Amino acid sequence: MKKIAILGSTGSIGTQTLEIVREHKDIEIVALSAGTNIKLLEKQIREFRPKVAAVYDEKAAKELAHNLRDIDLEIVSGMDGLIQVAEIKDSQMLVTAIVGMIGIVPTVHAIRAGKDIALANKETLVTAGHIIMPLAEEYGVNILPVDSEHSAIYQSMNGENRSQIEKLLITASGGPFRTLDKSKFDNIELEDALKHPNWSMGQKITIDSATMVNKGLEVMEAKWLFDIDLENIQVVVHPQSVIHSMVQYIDGAVIAQLGTPDMKIPIQYALYFPDRKPLGGERLDFASLAQMTFEKPDFDKFKGLSLAFDAAKCGGSMPTVFNAANERAVAKFLSRKIEFNKIPEIIEFAMQSHKVMAAPSIDNILNIEQATYEMIESRW
Ligand code: NAD
Ligand code: MG
């Protein structure tokens, strides 16, 4: 039986991963972890019986230990706890369904411990791709993408020669404000930004889709994951979200992966790669699918996307600043402290204030993240 551990089991990706495990009954969960939601984590522990559970918050970890005193398991906390989950003996794979740069260090530990990574946490490659990818190669572990676009690309590369790829075409729904006039961006409410037209996801990534920053992060993620130059990655707006991304080869052939917008498809693909497993749910009905349309992204309206390309081109520590500034700005927008339009403004300011470091270490990355947070807190 395959054994896996999950970082962030109570979130959108985490709970869907467990739904797949519940369905197939052929994967054993050896460790689970969450930030603070001990109610749901307790339910998951009672059902899946891991050996170890990590709760980042120490007080919440103690409370959970008390609530689970009838069960034999080890409860750990803090970064050490996340690392313990990442490197736990027996597990073959770590699912990184945790949100934020906090996922980087545990992922490094998991790779060093020889675990394959089912990677949802895009911050890991965005900020530390230059460390993670060579490390994975050194330890002979697979990095299996969970993000739907990257999974689509991965699936479209199956059986192909990677050196014959011409470019990657990453599709984007365009989010809820694709057709909204730029002049109306000043009046965007939180509730409107949280309404994604096609996908149901965690709050942070839903806002990132509304600003199209998410697509920018995905471009950076793809660059590292597939070792492709930035000039050969193109964003294609495709509002119906039927094509999840495409690969164009040197003979002009384009291979795409299509499906309903259901994250369980890429999650399950990563869990069982190279096998496919049955999965219920809706199927694409081409007869009733009226049309598939495509557009160029509007870099002027979605400044965050344009800044992401700038950060990616600059490289080094700039993607860390981009990501950290966006994280903090989105948190402020979610708590109604700033307006929607301020998000790219804050990112741009942080990028302009930063002196780039060419190949930052993990410590550098985490320090730069902190410095970016502090700079933003002092101004907004
Ligand atoms: P989410 O907010 O729904 O869940 C995040 C999880 O991380 C929760 O379990 C939370 O408890 C945990 N967590 C947060 N801080 C923690 C901490 N300090 N210590 C331990 N655990 C902590 O987020 P999500 O939407 O599931 O996204 C997770 C990651 O996957 C993100 O990097 C996101 O960009 C990526 N992703 C998500 C989707 C999606 O459909 N939701 C798609 C592609 C990629
Ligand atoms: Mg995605």
Short mmCIF file of C-alpha atoms and ligand atoms in Angstrom, two decimals:
data_model
loop_
_atom_site.label_atom_id
_atom_site.label_comp_id
_atom_site.label_asym_id
_atom_site.label_seq_id
_atom_site.Cartn_x
_atom_site.Cartn_y
_atom_site.Cartn_z
CA MET A 1 0.00 0.00 0.00
CA LYS A 2 1.31 3.44 -0.93
CA LYS A 3 1.95 5.63 2.09
CA ILE A 4 1.66 9.41 1.99
CA ALA A 5 1.88 12.45 4.27
CA ILE A 6 -0.01 15.71 3.75
CA LEU A 7 0.98 19.25 4.67
CA GLY A 8 -2.17 21.34 4.89
CA SER A 9 -4.74 18.55 5.04
CA THR A 10 -7.59 20.84 6.14
CA GLY A 11 -7.46 23.15 3.12
CA SER A 12 -9.04 22.99 -0.31
CA ILE A 13 -6.36 20.74 -1.86
CA GLY A 14 -5.83 18.79 1.38
CA THR A 15 -9.48 17.81 1.83
CA GLN A 16 -9.83 16.84 -1.83
CA THR A 17 -6.71 14.67 -1.50
CA LEU A 18 -8.35 12.88 1.41
CA GLU A 19 -11.56 12.42 -0.58
CA ILE A 20 -9.54 10.56 -3.21
CA VAL A 21 -7.84 8.44 -0.54
CA ARG A 22 -11.22 7.66 0.99
CA GLU A 23 -12.61 6.64 -2.39
CA HIS A 24 -9.85 4.24 -3.46
CA LYS A 25 -8.84 2.78 -0.10
CA ASP A 26 -5.38 1.83 -1.38
CA ILE A 27 -3.33 4.66 0.08
CA GLU A 28 -2.33 4.85 3.74
CA ILE A 29 -2.09 8.25 5.39
CA VAL A 30 0.91 8.28 7.73
CA ALA A 31 0.93 11.96 8.69
CA LEU A 32 -1.39 14.97 8.49
CA SER A 33 -0.92 18.62 9.33
CA ALA A 34 -2.83 21.87 9.59
CA GLY A 35 -2.32 25.45 10.65
CA THR A 36 -5.05 26.00 13.23
CA ASN A 37 -8.22 24.12 12.23
CA ILE A 38 -8.03 21.39 14.86
CA LYS A 39 -11.74 20.55 14.64
CA LEU A 40 -11.45 19.31 11.08
CA LEU A 41 -8.00 17.83 11.70
CA GLU A 42 -9.43 15.78 14.59
CA LYS A 43 -12.13 14.38 12.31
CA GLN A 44 -9.49 13.52 9.69
CA ILE A 45 -7.29 11.83 12.29
CA ARG A 46 -10.17 9.73 13.61
CA GLU A 47 -10.96 8.61 10.08
CA PHE A 48 -7.49 8.11 8.56
CA ARG A 49 -5.48 7.22 11.67
CA PRO A 50 -2.08 8.75 10.84
CA LYS A 51 0.89 8.06 13.11
CA VAL A 52 1.81 11.73 13.39
CA ALA A 53 -0.18 14.96 13.20
CA ALA A 54 1.29 18.46 13.16
CA VAL A 55 -0.54 21.63 14.14
CA TYR A 56 1.51 24.71 13.52
CA ASP A 57 0.06 26.61 16.43
CA GLU A 58 1.43 25.19 19.68
CA LYS A 59 -1.58 26.01 21.80
CA ALA A 60 -3.91 24.43 19.27
CA ALA A 61 -1.62 21.38 19.17
CA LYS A 62 -1.99 20.96 22.94
CA GLU A 63 -5.75 21.30 22.70
CA LEU A 64 -5.84 18.69 19.95
CA ALA A 65 -3.70 16.32 22.01
CA HIS A 66 -6.17 16.68 24.84
CA ASN A 67 -9.18 16.05 22.56
CA LEU A 68 -7.47 12.98 21.10
CA ARG A 69 -6.22 11.47 24.33
CA ASP A 70 -8.12 8.24 23.53
CA ILE A 71 -6.04 7.78 20.33
CA ASP A 72 -2.47 6.61 19.99
CA LEU A 73 -0.64 9.17 17.87
CA GLU A 74 2.14 11.70 18.13
CA ILE A 75 1.12 15.35 17.94
CA VAL A 76 3.81 17.85 17.06
CA SER A 77 3.87 21.59 16.40
CA GLY A 78 5.73 24.51 14.84
CA MET A 79 8.18 24.26 11.97
CA ASP A 80 9.77 21.20 13.61
CA GLY A 81 6.38 19.52 13.48
CA LEU A 82 5.94 20.28 9.77
CA ILE A 83 9.43 18.89 9.12
CA GLN A 84 8.59 15.73 11.05
CA VAL A 85 5.53 15.24 8.84
CA ALA A 86 7.63 15.89 5.73
CA GLU A 87 10.31 13.34 6.53
CA ILE A 88 8.27 10.73 8.37
CA LYS A 89 9.63 7.23 7.93
CA ASP A 90 7.59 4.93 5.68
CA SER A 91 5.92 7.63 3.62
CA GLN A 92 6.76 7.60 -0.08
CA MET A 93 5.19 10.90 -0.97
CA LEU A 94 4.54 14.30 0.57
CA VAL A 95 1.53 16.26 -0.66
CA THR A 96 2.35 19.96 -0.18
CA ALA A 97 -1.15 21.38 0.15
CA ILE A 98 -0.02 24.09 2.54
CA VAL A 99 -0.36 27.72 1.52
CA GLY A 100 2.56 30.15 1.57
CA MET A 101 6.35 30.15 1.69
CA ILE A 102 6.17 28.18 4.92
CA GLY A 103 6.03 25.14 2.63
CA ILE A 104 9.61 25.55 1.37
CA VAL A 105 11.63 24.20 4.30
CA PRO A 106 9.52 21.07 4.91
CA THR A 107 9.63 20.34 1.16
CA VAL A 108 13.43 20.50 1.19
CA HIS A 109 13.45 18.06 4.11
CA ALA A 110 11.09 15.69 2.32
CA ILE A 111 13.28 15.68 -0.79
CA ARG A 112 16.38 14.98 1.28
CA ALA A 113 14.50 12.10 2.89
CA GLY A 114 13.80 10.70 -0.59
CA LYS A 115 10.05 11.39 -0.75
CA ASP A 116 8.33 12.15 -4.02
CA ILE A 117 6.53 15.48 -3.88
CA ALA A 118 2.95 16.03 -5.04
CA LEU A 119 3.37 19.75 -5.32
CA ALA A 120 0.41 22.07 -4.86
CA ASN A 121 2.31 24.75 -2.92
CA LYS A 122 3.38 26.96 -5.81
CA GLU A 123 5.36 29.32 -3.57
CA THR A 124 8.03 26.60 -3.26
CA LEU A 125 9.07 26.72 -6.91
CA VAL A 126 8.30 30.40 -7.43
CA THR A 127 10.78 31.45 -4.76
CA ALA A 128 13.18 28.50 -4.49
CA GLY A 129 12.92 26.70 -7.83
CA HIS A 130 16.66 27.13 -8.38
CA ILE A 131 17.26 25.10 -5.20
CA ILE A 132 14.36 22.63 -5.27
CA MET A 133 14.71 21.29 -8.82
CA PRO A 134 18.46 20.45 -8.63
CA LEU A 135 17.89 18.98 -5.16
CA ALA A 136 15.10 16.74 -6.45
CA GLU A 137 17.38 15.59 -9.22
CA GLU A 138 20.21 14.90 -6.79
CA TYR A 139 17.97 12.78 -4.58
CA GLY A 140 16.17 11.13 -7.49
CA VAL A 141 12.70 12.19 -6.37
CA ASN A 142 9.80 13.12 -8.62
CA ILE A 143 8.11 16.49 -8.37
CA LEU A 144 4.56 15.80 -9.53
CA PRO A 145 2.52 18.92 -10.19
CA VAL A 146 -0.91 19.25 -8.59
CA ASP A 147 -1.69 22.67 -10.02
CA SER A 148 -4.13 21.97 -12.86
CA GLU A 149 -2.17 23.86 -15.53
CA HIS A 150 1.08 22.13 -14.68
CA SER A 151 -0.61 18.78 -14.46
CA ALA A 152 -2.08 19.42 -17.91
CA ILE A 153 1.39 20.20 -19.25
CA TYR A 154 2.83 17.14 -17.52
CA GLN A 155 0.12 14.98 -19.04
CA SER A 156 0.72 16.56 -22.45
CA MET A 157 4.41 15.62 -22.20
CA ASN A 158 3.78 11.98 -21.46
CA GLY A 159 5.78 9.83 -23.85
CA GLU A 160 7.26 12.87 -25.61
CA ASN A 161 10.85 14.00 -25.86
CA ARG A 162 11.13 17.11 -23.69
CA SER A 163 13.94 18.54 -25.77
CA GLN A 164 11.47 18.83 -28.65
CA ILE A 165 9.18 21.24 -26.87
CA GLU A 166 8.85 24.65 -28.51
CA LYS A 167 6.65 26.37 -25.98
CA LEU A 168 4.20 26.00 -23.13
CA LEU A 169 0.74 27.54 -23.43
CA ILE A 170 -0.69 28.15 -19.98
CA THR A 171 -4.40 28.81 -20.02
CA ALA A 172 -6.13 31.26 -17.70
CA SER A 173 -9.84 31.77 -17.12
CA GLY A 174 -9.23 35.50 -16.79
CA GLY A 175 -11.06 35.51 -13.45
CA PRO A 176 -14.25 37.34 -12.50
CA PHE A 177 -13.05 40.72 -13.87
CA ARG A 178 -11.97 39.66 -17.34
CA THR A 179 -14.65 41.78 -19.02
CA LEU A 180 -14.91 44.49 -16.38
CA ASP A 181 -13.73 47.87 -17.58
CA LYS A 182 -10.50 49.06 -15.98
CA SER A 183 -12.22 52.24 -14.80
CA LYS A 184 -14.45 50.09 -12.55
CA PHE A 185 -11.54 48.34 -10.80
CA ASP A 186 -11.64 51.00 -8.08
CA ASN A 187 -15.05 49.78 -6.95
CA ILE A 188 -14.34 46.04 -6.72
CA GLU A 189 -15.70 44.53 -3.51
CA LEU A 190 -14.19 41.56 -1.67
CA GLU A 191 -17.31 39.50 -2.32
CA ASP A 192 -16.97 40.04 -6.10
CA ALA A 193 -13.30 39.05 -6.05
CA LEU A 194 -14.09 35.85 -4.16
CA LYS A 195 -16.44 34.67 -6.92
CA HIS A 196 -14.32 32.63 -9.32
CA PRO A 197 -16.23 31.87 -12.54
CA ASN A 198 -15.08 28.22 -12.86
CA TRP A 199 -12.96 26.89 -10.00
CA SER A 200 -13.69 26.49 -6.30
CA MET A 201 -10.44 27.06 -4.34
CA GLY A 202 -8.96 28.49 -1.12
CA GLN A 203 -9.48 32.23 -0.51
CA LYS A 204 -5.93 33.38 -1.19
CA ILE A 205 -5.65 31.71 -4.58
CA THR A 206 -9.16 32.89 -5.50
CA ILE A 207 -8.06 36.52 -5.03
CA ASP A 208 -4.86 35.71 -6.95
CA SER A 209 -7.05 34.54 -9.82
CA ALA A 210 -9.03 37.78 -9.75
CA THR A 211 -5.81 39.83 -10.02
CA MET A 212 -4.29 37.25 -12.41
CA VAL A 213 -1.27 37.17 -10.10
CA ASN A 214 -1.98 33.46 -9.85
CA LYS A 215 -1.18 33.06 -13.54
CA GLY A 216 2.04 34.95 -13.04
CA LEU A 217 3.01 32.61 -10.21
CA GLU A 218 2.14 29.67 -12.44
CA VAL A 219 4.41 30.95 -15.20
CA MET A 220 7.29 31.10 -12.71
CA GLU A 221 6.36 27.65 -11.39
CA ALA A 222 6.33 26.23 -14.93
CA LYS A 223 9.70 27.74 -15.78
CA TRP A 224 11.36 25.71 -13.03
CA LEU A 225 9.24 22.62 -13.18
CA PHE A 226 9.74 22.08 -16.90
CA ASP A 227 13.07 23.86 -17.30
CA ILE A 228 11.73 26.18 -20.00
CA ASP A 229 12.88 29.70 -20.80
CA LEU A 230 10.45 32.42 -19.91
CA GLU A 231 10.21 33.56 -23.57
CA ASN A 232 8.76 30.15 -24.40
CA ILE A 233 5.91 30.35 -21.92
CA GLN A 234 2.74 32.06 -23.10
CA VAL A 235 -0.42 32.85 -21.18
CA VAL A 236 -3.62 32.25 -23.15
CA VAL A 237 -6.91 33.48 -21.71
CA HIS A 238 -9.55 30.80 -22.18
CA PRO A 239 -12.66 31.76 -20.19
CA GLN A 240 -14.35 28.33 -20.32
CA SER A 241 -11.49 26.55 -18.48
CA VAL A 242 -11.91 23.41 -20.57
CA ILE A 243 -8.34 23.24 -21.86
CA HIS A 244 -6.16 23.22 -18.76
CA SER A 245 -2.93 24.01 -20.65
CA MET A 246 -1.01 22.92 -23.75
CA VAL A 247 2.42 22.04 -25.05
CA GLN A 248 3.56 23.06 -28.51
CA TYR A 249 6.29 20.93 -30.09
CA ILE A 250 8.97 21.84 -32.65
CA ASP A 251 6.88 20.42 -35.51
CA GLY A 252 4.02 22.78 -34.64
CA ALA A 253 1.83 20.07 -33.08
CA VAL A 254 -0.01 21.17 -29.95
CA ILE A 255 -1.03 18.67 -27.30
CA ALA A 256 -3.55 19.71 -24.68
CA GLN A 257 -5.28 18.20 -21.68
CA LEU A 258 -8.99 18.92 -21.34
CA GLY A 259 -11.53 18.20 -18.64
CA THR A 260 -14.10 19.64 -16.29
CA PRO A 261 -12.67 22.14 -13.78
CA ASP A 262 -12.21 19.57 -11.02
CA MET A 263 -9.00 19.70 -8.98
CA LYS A 264 -9.41 16.05 -8.12
CA ILE A 265 -8.25 15.12 -11.61
CA PRO A 266 -4.76 16.65 -11.22
CA ILE A 267 -4.50 15.65 -7.55
CA GLN A 268 -5.31 12.03 -8.35
CA TYR A 269 -2.97 12.05 -11.32
CA ALA A 270 -0.11 13.14 -9.05
CA LEU A 271 -0.98 10.57 -6.38
CA TYR A 272 -1.06 7.61 -8.77
CA PHE A 273 1.30 8.70 -11.57
CA PRO A 274 1.89 7.07 -14.04
CA ASP A 275 -1.41 5.24 -13.54
CA ARG A 276 -4.88 6.59 -14.00
CA LYS A 277 -7.70 5.60 -11.69
CA PRO A 278 -11.46 5.85 -12.08
CA LEU A 279 -12.85 9.17 -10.89
CA GLY A 280 -16.54 10.06 -10.74
CA GLY A 281 -17.94 13.47 -11.40
CA GLU A 282 -19.11 15.30 -14.45
CA ARG A 283 -17.66 14.62 -17.87
CA LEU A 284 -17.11 17.11 -20.65
CA ASP A 285 -20.03 17.06 -23.03
CA PHE A 286 -18.70 18.34 -26.33
CA ALA A 287 -22.13 18.39 -27.92
CA SER A 288 -23.41 20.91 -25.38
CA LEU A 289 -20.14 22.80 -25.11
CA ALA A 290 -21.15 25.71 -27.28
CA GLN A 291 -17.71 27.17 -27.82
CA MET A 292 -14.15 27.44 -26.67
CA THR A 293 -12.70 30.93 -26.99
CA PHE A 294 -9.23 32.38 -26.54
CA GLU A 295 -7.88 35.86 -25.92
CA LYS A 296 -4.63 37.63 -25.19
CA PRO A 297 -4.20 38.59 -21.54
CA ASP A 298 -4.69 42.28 -20.80
CA PHE A 299 -1.39 43.17 -19.15
CA ASP A 300 -2.47 46.76 -18.72
CA LYS A 301 -5.62 45.91 -16.78
CA PHE A 302 -4.00 43.08 -14.86
CA LYS A 303 -0.87 44.84 -13.69
CA GLY A 304 -0.10 41.97 -11.30
CA LEU A 305 0.45 39.64 -14.25
CA SER A 306 2.76 42.05 -15.96
CA LEU A 307 4.72 42.53 -12.71
CA ALA A 308 5.02 38.75 -12.39
CA PHE A 309 6.71 38.58 -15.79
CA ASP A 310 9.03 41.42 -14.70
CA ALA A 311 9.90 39.52 -11.50
CA ALA A 312 10.47 36.30 -13.42
CA LYS A 313 12.71 38.06 -15.95
CA CYS A 314 14.71 39.66 -13.19
CA GLY A 315 14.97 36.33 -11.36
CA GLY A 316 17.07 35.74 -8.23
CA SER A 317 15.29 37.07 -5.16
CA MET A 318 12.73 39.18 -7.09
CA PRO A 319 10.08 36.44 -7.35
CA THR A 320 10.30 36.11 -3.55
CA VAL A 321 9.57 39.82 -3.15
CA PHE A 322 6.77 39.59 -5.69
CA ASN A 323 5.24 36.64 -3.87
CA ALA A 324 5.69 38.00 -0.34
CA ALA A 325 4.29 41.42 -1.27
CA ASN A 326 1.33 39.79 -2.95
CA GLU A 327 0.71 37.50 0.04
CA ARG A 328 0.65 40.42 2.43
CA ALA A 329 -1.42 42.62 0.13
CA VAL A 330 -3.99 39.84 -0.41
CA ALA A 331 -4.22 39.25 3.36
CA LYS A 332 -4.92 42.97 3.79
CA PHE A 333 -7.54 42.92 1.06
CA LEU A 334 -9.18 39.84 2.61
CA SER A 335 -9.42 41.66 5.93
CA ARG A 336 -10.81 44.76 4.13
CA LYS A 337 -7.84 46.95 5.06
CA ILE A 338 -6.96 47.89 1.47
CA GLU A 339 -8.77 48.11 -1.85
CA PHE A 340 -8.41 45.64 -4.70
CA ASN A 341 -6.38 48.06 -6.82
CA LYS A 342 -3.83 48.46 -4.06
CA ILE A 343 -2.64 44.83 -4.49
CA PRO A 344 -0.52 45.43 -7.64
CA GLU A 345 0.49 48.84 -6.33
CA ILE A 346 1.97 47.26 -3.19
CA ILE A 347 3.73 44.57 -5.23
CA GLU A 348 5.23 47.16 -7.54
CA PHE A 349 6.42 49.30 -4.66
CA ALA A 350 8.05 46.30 -2.96
CA MET A 351 9.79 45.26 -6.18
CA GLN A 352 11.08 48.76 -6.82
CA SER A 353 12.47 49.00 -3.28
CA HIS A 354 14.32 45.68 -3.53
CA LYS A 355 17.97 45.16 -4.36
CA VAL A 356 18.14 41.83 -6.17
CA MET A 357 20.23 38.92 -4.97
CA ALA A 358 21.17 36.56 -7.81
CA ALA A 359 20.91 33.10 -6.23
CA PRO A 360 19.37 33.41 -2.76
CA SER A 361 19.71 30.56 -0.27
CA ILE A 362 16.62 29.31 1.60
CA ASP A 363 17.65 31.48 4.56
CA ASN A 364 18.02 34.49 2.26
CA ILE A 365 14.58 33.79 0.79
CA LEU A 366 12.94 33.60 4.20
CA ASN A 367 14.72 36.74 5.39
CA ILE A 368 13.69 38.64 2.26
CA GLU A 369 10.13 37.43 2.76
CA GLN A 370 10.19 38.80 6.31
CA ALA A 371 11.78 42.09 5.28
CA THR A 372 9.13 42.53 2.57
CA TYR A 373 6.34 41.90 5.09
CA GLU A 374 7.84 44.41 7.51
CA MET A 375 8.28 47.04 4.84
CA ILE A 376 4.62 46.65 3.82
CA GLU A 377 3.39 46.71 7.41
CA SER A 378 5.25 49.94 8.02
CA ARG A 379 3.57 51.65 5.06
CA TRP A 380 0.07 50.21 4.77
P1 NAD B 1 -6.26 26.62 1.72
O1 NAD B 1 -6.15 27.96 2.32
O2 NAD B 1 -7.59 26.08 1.41
O3 NAD B 1 -5.52 25.55 2.66
C1 NAD B 1 -4.24 25.76 3.17
C2 NAD B 1 -3.83 24.66 4.12
O4 NAD B 1 -2.56 25.02 4.67
C3 NAD B 1 -4.77 24.45 5.30
O5 NAD B 1 -4.83 23.08 5.63
C4 NAD B 1 -4.07 25.20 6.43
O6 NAD B 1 -4.36 24.66 7.71
C5 NAD B 1 -2.62 24.93 6.08
N1 NAD B 1 -1.73 25.90 6.68
C6 NAD B 1 -1.73 27.24 6.51
N2 NAD B 1 -0.76 27.80 7.26
C7 NAD B 1 -0.15 26.78 7.90
C8 NAD B 1 0.91 26.68 8.82
N3 NAD B 1 1.54 27.78 9.26
N4 NAD B 1 1.28 25.46 9.25
C9 NAD B 1 0.64 24.36 8.84
N5 NAD B 1 -0.37 24.38 7.98
C10 NAD B 1 -0.76 25.58 7.52
O7 NAD B 1 -5.34 26.65 0.43
P2 NAD B 1 -5.49 25.81 -0.92
O8 NAD B 1 -6.38 26.55 -1.84
O9 NAD B 1 -5.76 24.38 -0.62
O10 NAD B 1 -4.02 25.97 -1.51
C11 NAD B 1 -2.89 25.28 -1.02
C12 NAD B 1 -1.73 25.49 -1.99
O11 NAD B 1 -2.07 24.88 -3.21
C13 NAD B 1 -1.43 26.95 -2.31
O12 NAD B 1 -0.06 27.12 -2.49
C14 NAD B 1 -2.16 27.18 -3.62
O13 NAD B 1 -1.57 28.17 -4.40
C15 NAD B 1 -2.02 25.81 -4.27
N6 NAD B 1 -3.06 25.50 -5.25
C16 NAD B 1 -4.36 25.40 -4.87
C17 NAD B 1 -5.34 25.12 -5.80
C18 NAD B 1 -6.79 24.98 -5.39
O14 NAD B 1 -7.61 24.58 -6.21
N7 NAD B 1 -7.16 25.26 -4.17
C19 NAD B 1 -5.00 24.91 -7.15
C20 NAD B 1 -3.66 24.99 -7.51
C21 NAD B 1 -2.70 25.28 -6.55
MG MG B 2 -3.71 26.65 -11.38
#
